[in-house]
Short mmCIF file of C-alpha atoms in Angstrom, two decimals:
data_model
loop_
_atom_site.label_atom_id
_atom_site.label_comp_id
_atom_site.label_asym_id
_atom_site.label_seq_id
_atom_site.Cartn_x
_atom_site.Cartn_y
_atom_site.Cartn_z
CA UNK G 1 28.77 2.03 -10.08
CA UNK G 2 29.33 5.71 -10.44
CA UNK G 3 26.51 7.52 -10.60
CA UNK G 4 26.06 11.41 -12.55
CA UNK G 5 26.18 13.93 -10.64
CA UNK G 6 23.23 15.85 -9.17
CA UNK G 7 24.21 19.61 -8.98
CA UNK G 8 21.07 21.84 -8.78
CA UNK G 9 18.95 19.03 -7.46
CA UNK G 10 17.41 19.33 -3.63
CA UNK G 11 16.96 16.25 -1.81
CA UNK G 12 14.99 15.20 1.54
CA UNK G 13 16.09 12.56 3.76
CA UNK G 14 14.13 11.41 6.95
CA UNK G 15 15.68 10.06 9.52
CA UNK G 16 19.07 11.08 8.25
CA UNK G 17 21.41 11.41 11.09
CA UNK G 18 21.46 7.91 11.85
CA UNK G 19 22.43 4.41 9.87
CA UNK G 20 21.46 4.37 6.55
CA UNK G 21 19.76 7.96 6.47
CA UNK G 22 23.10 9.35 7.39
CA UNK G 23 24.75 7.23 4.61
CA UNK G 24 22.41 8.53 1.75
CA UNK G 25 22.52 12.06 2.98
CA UNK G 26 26.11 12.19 2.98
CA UNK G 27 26.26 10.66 -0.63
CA UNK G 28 23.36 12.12 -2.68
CA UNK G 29 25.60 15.48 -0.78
CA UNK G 30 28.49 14.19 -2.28
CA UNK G 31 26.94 13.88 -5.75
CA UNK G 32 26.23 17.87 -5.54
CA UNK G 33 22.75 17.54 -3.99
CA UNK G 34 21.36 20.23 -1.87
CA UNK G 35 20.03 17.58 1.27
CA UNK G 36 17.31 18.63 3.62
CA UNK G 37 18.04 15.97 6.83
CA UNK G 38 15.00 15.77 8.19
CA UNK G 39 14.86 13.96 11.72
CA UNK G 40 13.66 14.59 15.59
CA UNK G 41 17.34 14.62 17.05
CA UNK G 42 17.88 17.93 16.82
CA UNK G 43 21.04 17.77 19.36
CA UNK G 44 22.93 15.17 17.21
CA UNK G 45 22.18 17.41 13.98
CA UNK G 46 24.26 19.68 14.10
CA UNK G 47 27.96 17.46 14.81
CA UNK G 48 25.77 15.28 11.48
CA UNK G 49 25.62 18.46 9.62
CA UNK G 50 29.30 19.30 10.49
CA UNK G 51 30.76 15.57 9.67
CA UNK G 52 28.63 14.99 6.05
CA UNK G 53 30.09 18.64 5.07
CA UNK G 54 33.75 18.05 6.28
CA UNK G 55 34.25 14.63 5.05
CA UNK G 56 32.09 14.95 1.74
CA UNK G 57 34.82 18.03 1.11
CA UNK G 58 37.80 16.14 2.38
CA UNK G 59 36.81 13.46 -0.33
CA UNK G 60 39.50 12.92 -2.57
CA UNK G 61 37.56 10.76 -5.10
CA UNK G 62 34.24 13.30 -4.78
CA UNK G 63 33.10 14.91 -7.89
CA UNK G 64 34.08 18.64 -8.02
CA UNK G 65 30.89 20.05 -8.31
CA UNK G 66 29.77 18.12 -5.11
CA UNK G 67 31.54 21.54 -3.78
CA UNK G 68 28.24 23.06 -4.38
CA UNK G 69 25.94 21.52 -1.93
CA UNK G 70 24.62 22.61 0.78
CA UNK G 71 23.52 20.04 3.59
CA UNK G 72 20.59 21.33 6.91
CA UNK G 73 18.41 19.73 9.08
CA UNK G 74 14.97 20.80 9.79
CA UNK G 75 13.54 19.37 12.68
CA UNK G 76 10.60 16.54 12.13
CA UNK G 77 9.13 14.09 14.12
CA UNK G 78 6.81 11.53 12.19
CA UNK G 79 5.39 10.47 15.03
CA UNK G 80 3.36 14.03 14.79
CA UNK G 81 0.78 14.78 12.60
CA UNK G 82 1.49 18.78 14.22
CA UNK G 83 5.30 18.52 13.68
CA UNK G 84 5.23 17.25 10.03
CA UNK G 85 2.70 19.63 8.72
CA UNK G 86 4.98 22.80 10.45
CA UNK G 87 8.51 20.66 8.53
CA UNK G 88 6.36 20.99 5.32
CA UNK G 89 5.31 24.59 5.79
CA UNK G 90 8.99 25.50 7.10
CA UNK G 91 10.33 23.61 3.30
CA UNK G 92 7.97 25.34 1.21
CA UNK G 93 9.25 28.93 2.94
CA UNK G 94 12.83 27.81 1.28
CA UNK G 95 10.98 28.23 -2.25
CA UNK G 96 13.60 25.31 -3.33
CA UNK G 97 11.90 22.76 -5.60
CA UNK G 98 12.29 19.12 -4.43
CA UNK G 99 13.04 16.25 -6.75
CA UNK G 100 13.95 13.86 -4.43
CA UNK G 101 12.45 12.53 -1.32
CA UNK G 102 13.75 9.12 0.59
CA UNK G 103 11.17 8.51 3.31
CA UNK G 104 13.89 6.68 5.20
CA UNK G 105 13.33 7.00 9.28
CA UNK G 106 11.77 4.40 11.10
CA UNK G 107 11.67 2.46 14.41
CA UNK G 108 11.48 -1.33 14.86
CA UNK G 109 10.87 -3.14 16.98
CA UNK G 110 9.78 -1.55 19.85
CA UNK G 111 7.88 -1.79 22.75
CA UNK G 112 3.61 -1.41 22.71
CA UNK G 113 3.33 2.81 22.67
CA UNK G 114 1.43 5.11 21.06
CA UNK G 115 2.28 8.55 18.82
CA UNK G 116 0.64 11.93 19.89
CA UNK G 117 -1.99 10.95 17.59
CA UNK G 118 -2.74 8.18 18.99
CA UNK G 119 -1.21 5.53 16.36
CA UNK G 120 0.27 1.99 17.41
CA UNK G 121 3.68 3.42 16.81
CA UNK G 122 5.21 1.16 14.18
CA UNK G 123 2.06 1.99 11.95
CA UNK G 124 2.41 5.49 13.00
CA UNK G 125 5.72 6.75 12.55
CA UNK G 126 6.94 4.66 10.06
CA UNK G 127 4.25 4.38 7.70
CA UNK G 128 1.73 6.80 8.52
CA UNK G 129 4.14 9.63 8.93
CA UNK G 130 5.66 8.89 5.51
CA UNK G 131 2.10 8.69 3.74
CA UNK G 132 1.33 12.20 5.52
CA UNK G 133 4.47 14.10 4.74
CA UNK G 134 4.40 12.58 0.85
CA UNK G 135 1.21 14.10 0.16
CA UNK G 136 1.96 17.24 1.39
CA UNK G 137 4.80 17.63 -0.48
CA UNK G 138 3.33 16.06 -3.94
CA UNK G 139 2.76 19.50 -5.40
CA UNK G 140 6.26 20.50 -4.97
CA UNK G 141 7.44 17.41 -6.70
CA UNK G 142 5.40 17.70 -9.54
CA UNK G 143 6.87 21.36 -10.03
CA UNK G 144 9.72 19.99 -9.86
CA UNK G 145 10.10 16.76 -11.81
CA UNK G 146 10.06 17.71 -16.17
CA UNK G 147 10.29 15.50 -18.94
CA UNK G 148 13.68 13.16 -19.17
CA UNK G 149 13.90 14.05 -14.99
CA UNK G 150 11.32 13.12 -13.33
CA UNK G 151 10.94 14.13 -9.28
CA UNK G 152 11.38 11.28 -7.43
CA UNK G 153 9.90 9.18 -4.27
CA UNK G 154 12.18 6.81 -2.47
CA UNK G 155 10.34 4.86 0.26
CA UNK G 156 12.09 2.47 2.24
CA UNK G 157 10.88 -0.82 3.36
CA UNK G 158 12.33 -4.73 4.16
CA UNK G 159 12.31 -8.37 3.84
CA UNK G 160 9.80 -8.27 6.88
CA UNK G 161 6.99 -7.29 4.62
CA UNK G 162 7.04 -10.50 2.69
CA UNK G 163 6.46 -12.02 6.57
CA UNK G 164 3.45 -8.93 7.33
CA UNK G 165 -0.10 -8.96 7.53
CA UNK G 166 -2.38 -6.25 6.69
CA UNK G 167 -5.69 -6.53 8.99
CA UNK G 168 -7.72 -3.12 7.62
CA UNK G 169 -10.27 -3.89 10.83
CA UNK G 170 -6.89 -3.81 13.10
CA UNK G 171 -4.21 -1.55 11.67
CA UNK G 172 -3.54 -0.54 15.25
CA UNK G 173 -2.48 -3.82 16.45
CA UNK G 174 -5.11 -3.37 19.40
CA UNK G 175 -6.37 -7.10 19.62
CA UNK G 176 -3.03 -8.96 20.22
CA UNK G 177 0.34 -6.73 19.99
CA UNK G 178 3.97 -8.41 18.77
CA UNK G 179 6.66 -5.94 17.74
CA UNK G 180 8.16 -7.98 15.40
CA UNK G 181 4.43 -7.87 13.62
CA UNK G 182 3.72 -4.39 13.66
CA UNK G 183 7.31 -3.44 12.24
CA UNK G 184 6.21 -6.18 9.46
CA UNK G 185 2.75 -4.73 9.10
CA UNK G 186 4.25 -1.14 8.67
CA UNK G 187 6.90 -2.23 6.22
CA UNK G 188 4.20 -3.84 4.26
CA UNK G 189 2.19 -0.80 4.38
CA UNK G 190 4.57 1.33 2.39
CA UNK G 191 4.73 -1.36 -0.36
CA UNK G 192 1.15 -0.90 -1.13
CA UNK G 193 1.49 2.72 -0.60
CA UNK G 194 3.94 3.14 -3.13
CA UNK G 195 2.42 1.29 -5.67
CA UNK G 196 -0.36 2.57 -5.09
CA UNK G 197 1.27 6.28 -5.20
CA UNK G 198 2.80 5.63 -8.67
CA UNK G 199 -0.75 4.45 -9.90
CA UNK G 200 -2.06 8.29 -9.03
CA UNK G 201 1.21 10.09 -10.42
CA UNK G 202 0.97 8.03 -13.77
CA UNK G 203 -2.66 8.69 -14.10
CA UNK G 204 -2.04 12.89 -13.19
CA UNK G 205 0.24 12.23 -16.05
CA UNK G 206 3.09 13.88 -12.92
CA UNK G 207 6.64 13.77 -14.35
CA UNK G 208 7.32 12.39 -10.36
CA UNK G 209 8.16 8.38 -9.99
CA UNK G 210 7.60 6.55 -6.71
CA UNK G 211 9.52 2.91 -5.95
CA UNK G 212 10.46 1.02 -2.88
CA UNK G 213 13.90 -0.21 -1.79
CA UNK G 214 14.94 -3.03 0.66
CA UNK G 215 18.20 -2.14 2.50
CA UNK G 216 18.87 -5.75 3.12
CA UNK G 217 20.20 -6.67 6.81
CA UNK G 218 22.17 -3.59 7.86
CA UNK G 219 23.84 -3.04 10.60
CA UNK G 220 22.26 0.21 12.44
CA UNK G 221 21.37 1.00 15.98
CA UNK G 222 17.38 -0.43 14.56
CA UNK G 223 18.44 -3.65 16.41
CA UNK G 224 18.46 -1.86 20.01
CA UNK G 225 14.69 -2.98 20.56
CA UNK G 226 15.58 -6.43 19.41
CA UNK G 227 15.87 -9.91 21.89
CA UNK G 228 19.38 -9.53 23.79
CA UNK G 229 20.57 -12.73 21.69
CA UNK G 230 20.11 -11.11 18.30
CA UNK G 231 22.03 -8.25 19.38
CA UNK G 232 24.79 -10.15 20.59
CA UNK G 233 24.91 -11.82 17.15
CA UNK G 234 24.94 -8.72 15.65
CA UNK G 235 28.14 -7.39 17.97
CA UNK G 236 30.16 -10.56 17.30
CA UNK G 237 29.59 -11.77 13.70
CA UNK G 238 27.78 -8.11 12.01
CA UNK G 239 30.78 -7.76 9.96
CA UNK G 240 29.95 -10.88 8.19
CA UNK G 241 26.10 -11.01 8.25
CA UNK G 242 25.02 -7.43 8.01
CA UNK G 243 25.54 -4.97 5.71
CA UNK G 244 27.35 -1.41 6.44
CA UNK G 245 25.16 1.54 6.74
CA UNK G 246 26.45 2.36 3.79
CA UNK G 247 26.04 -0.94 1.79
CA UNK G 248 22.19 -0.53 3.01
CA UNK G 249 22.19 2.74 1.50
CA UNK G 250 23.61 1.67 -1.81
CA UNK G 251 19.79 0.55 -3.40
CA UNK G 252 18.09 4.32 -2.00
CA UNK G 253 21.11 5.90 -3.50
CA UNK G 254 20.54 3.91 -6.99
CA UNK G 255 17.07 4.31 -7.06
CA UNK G 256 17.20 8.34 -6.20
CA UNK G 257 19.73 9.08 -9.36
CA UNK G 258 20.16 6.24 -11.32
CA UNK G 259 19.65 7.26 -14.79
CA UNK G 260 18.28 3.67 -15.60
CA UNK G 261 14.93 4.03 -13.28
CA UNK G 262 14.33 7.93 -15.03
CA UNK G 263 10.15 7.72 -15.62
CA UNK G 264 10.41 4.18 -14.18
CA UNK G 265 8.37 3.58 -10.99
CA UNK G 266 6.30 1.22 -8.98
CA UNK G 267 9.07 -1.26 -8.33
CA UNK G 268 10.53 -3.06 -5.51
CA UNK G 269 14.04 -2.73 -5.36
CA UNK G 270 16.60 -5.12 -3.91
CA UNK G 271 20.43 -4.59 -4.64
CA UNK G 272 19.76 -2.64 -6.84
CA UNK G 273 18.11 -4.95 -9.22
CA UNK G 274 14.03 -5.21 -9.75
CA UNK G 275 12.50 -8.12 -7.80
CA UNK G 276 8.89 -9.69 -6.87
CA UNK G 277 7.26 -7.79 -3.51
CA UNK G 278 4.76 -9.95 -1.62
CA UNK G 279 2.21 -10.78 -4.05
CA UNK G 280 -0.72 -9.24 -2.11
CA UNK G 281 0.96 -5.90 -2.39
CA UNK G 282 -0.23 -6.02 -6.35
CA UNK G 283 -4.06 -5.98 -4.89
CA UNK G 284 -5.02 -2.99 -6.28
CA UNK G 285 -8.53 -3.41 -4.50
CA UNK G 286 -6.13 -3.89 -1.36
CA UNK G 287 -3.77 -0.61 -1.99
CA UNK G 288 -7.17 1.49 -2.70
CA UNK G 289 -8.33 0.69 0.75
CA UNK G 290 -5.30 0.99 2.76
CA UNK G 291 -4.71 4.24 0.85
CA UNK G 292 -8.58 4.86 1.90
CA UNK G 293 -7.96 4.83 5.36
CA UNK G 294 -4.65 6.25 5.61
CA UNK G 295 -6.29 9.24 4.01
CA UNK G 296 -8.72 9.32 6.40
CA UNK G 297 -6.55 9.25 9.36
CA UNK G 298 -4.64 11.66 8.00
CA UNK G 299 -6.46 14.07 6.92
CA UNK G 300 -5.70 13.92 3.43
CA UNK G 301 -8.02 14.43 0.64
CA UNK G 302 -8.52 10.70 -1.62
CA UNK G 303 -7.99 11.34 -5.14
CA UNK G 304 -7.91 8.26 -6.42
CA UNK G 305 -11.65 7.88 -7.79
CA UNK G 306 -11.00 11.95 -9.47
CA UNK G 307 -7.79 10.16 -11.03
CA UNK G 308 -8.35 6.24 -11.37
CA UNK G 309 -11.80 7.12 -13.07
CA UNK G 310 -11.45 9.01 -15.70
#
């Protein structure tokens, strides 16, 4: 589908020189967005920068006001607490609004390590990071988003969560450590989160939406962590099984500008079409908890009794 375009509008992708990041960067850009890549791999950034501008402009079929945007990196690692706060502060010095944010980056599958904070890495980076760099940039959102266009969150999950388990005495995967359960346990994680973040924004009566997209199986450089049989799968018959990069980014893409989701959030999104999450990701008692905790280890201040309450 073709979707409006987006001149005006400021966009943040993590994790967007790679895979599907790259993908959605280089199309919201296309649409007219101002994109903020923000990623860790600072010495690929720059050729990324470069190749979104040149072919986005070289684009014969690109809308003509997708002239206007403007496409940077700012340097991020979500694996530190330190690094996301100074991203956040380096943003707000821009004084652009923000009314879309696709918490995107991620690792999977990797081997047993831990972040500079400390975090089981999975949980870390790919969940914690996003919870922690969401909530700092809530109040520029809300600025942002107004009646009939609401700022929007676009968290990124997968088909592993429906396979996760959420252990709130073990979120660190200390006791017994797979990789393939940790990924699953962080993917599951930003479910809850994001249902749990649309609960708060509806009851702030915020003009910002929050829903979660699964990319389906896409072919990215994700797989490197993965058993040497997979990845040979993946090399010989990817064409047929996996999705492009930028198949996988079709569903962020849709649910960052489609006019049909505008004041429409708390949904899991799968080609681009509504469907049913885990069902223990509907716990609210659940989502309060995890949303608890991840407060807590983040140093962010829990409004949901202020909000939920009232």
């Amino acid at each position: 589908p073709a979707f409006p375009p987006q001149p005006g509008r400021v966009a943040i992708v993590t994790g967007g020189t790679d895979g599907i990041g790259y993908s959605t960067a280089k199309r919201l850009a296309r649409l007219g967005m101002h994109v903020v890549i923000a990623g860790n791999n600072e010495s690929k950034a720059h050729h990324v920068v470069q190749r979104i501008k040149e072919e986005t402009l070289n684009d014969k079929g690109a809308d003509p006001l997708a002239c206007v945007f403007t496409v940077e990196f700012l340097y991020c690692d979500l694996a530190s607490m330190t690094s996301i706060r100074q991203f956040v502060q380096c943003f707000k010095r821009k004084k652009l609004p923000l009314h879309v944010l696709v918490n995107n980056a991620g690792v999977m599958m990797v081997p047993q390590r831990k972040t500079e904070d400390g975090f089981e890495e999975h949980f870390g980076l790919n969940y914690l990071g996003h919870f922690l760099l969401t909530n700092l940039l809530l109040d520029t959102l809300k600025e942002s988003g107004a009646p009939g266009h609401s700022a929007r969150v676009v968290t990124v999950s997968s088909a592993t969560h429906y396979v996760g388990e959420l252990d709130m005495d073990d979120l660190q995967s200390s006791r017994w450590y797979s990789s393939h359960g940790a990924y699953a346990r962080s993917k599951l994680a930003l479910v809850l989160f994001s249902y749990h973040l649309q609960r708060l924004l509806a009851a702030a009566g915020s003009h910002v939406t929050a829903n979660v997209v699964d990319p389906g199986v896409v072919d990215t450089d994700l797989y490197r962590h993965v058993f040497w049989g997979t990845r040979l799968l993946q090399r010989l018959f990817g064409r047929w099984f996996f999705k492009t990069p930028d198949e996988g980014a079709w569903t962020s893409i849709y649910a960052a500008v489609t006019p049909e989701l505008e004041g429409r959030g708390g949904r899991y999104l799968y080609n681009e079409k509504e469907t049913k999450s885990l069902k223990i990701t509907y716990d609210r008692k659940l989502q309060e908890q995890l949303w608890a905790k991840s407060c807590q280890m983040t140093g962010v201040l829990d409004v949901t009794h202020d909000l939920l309450s009232r």
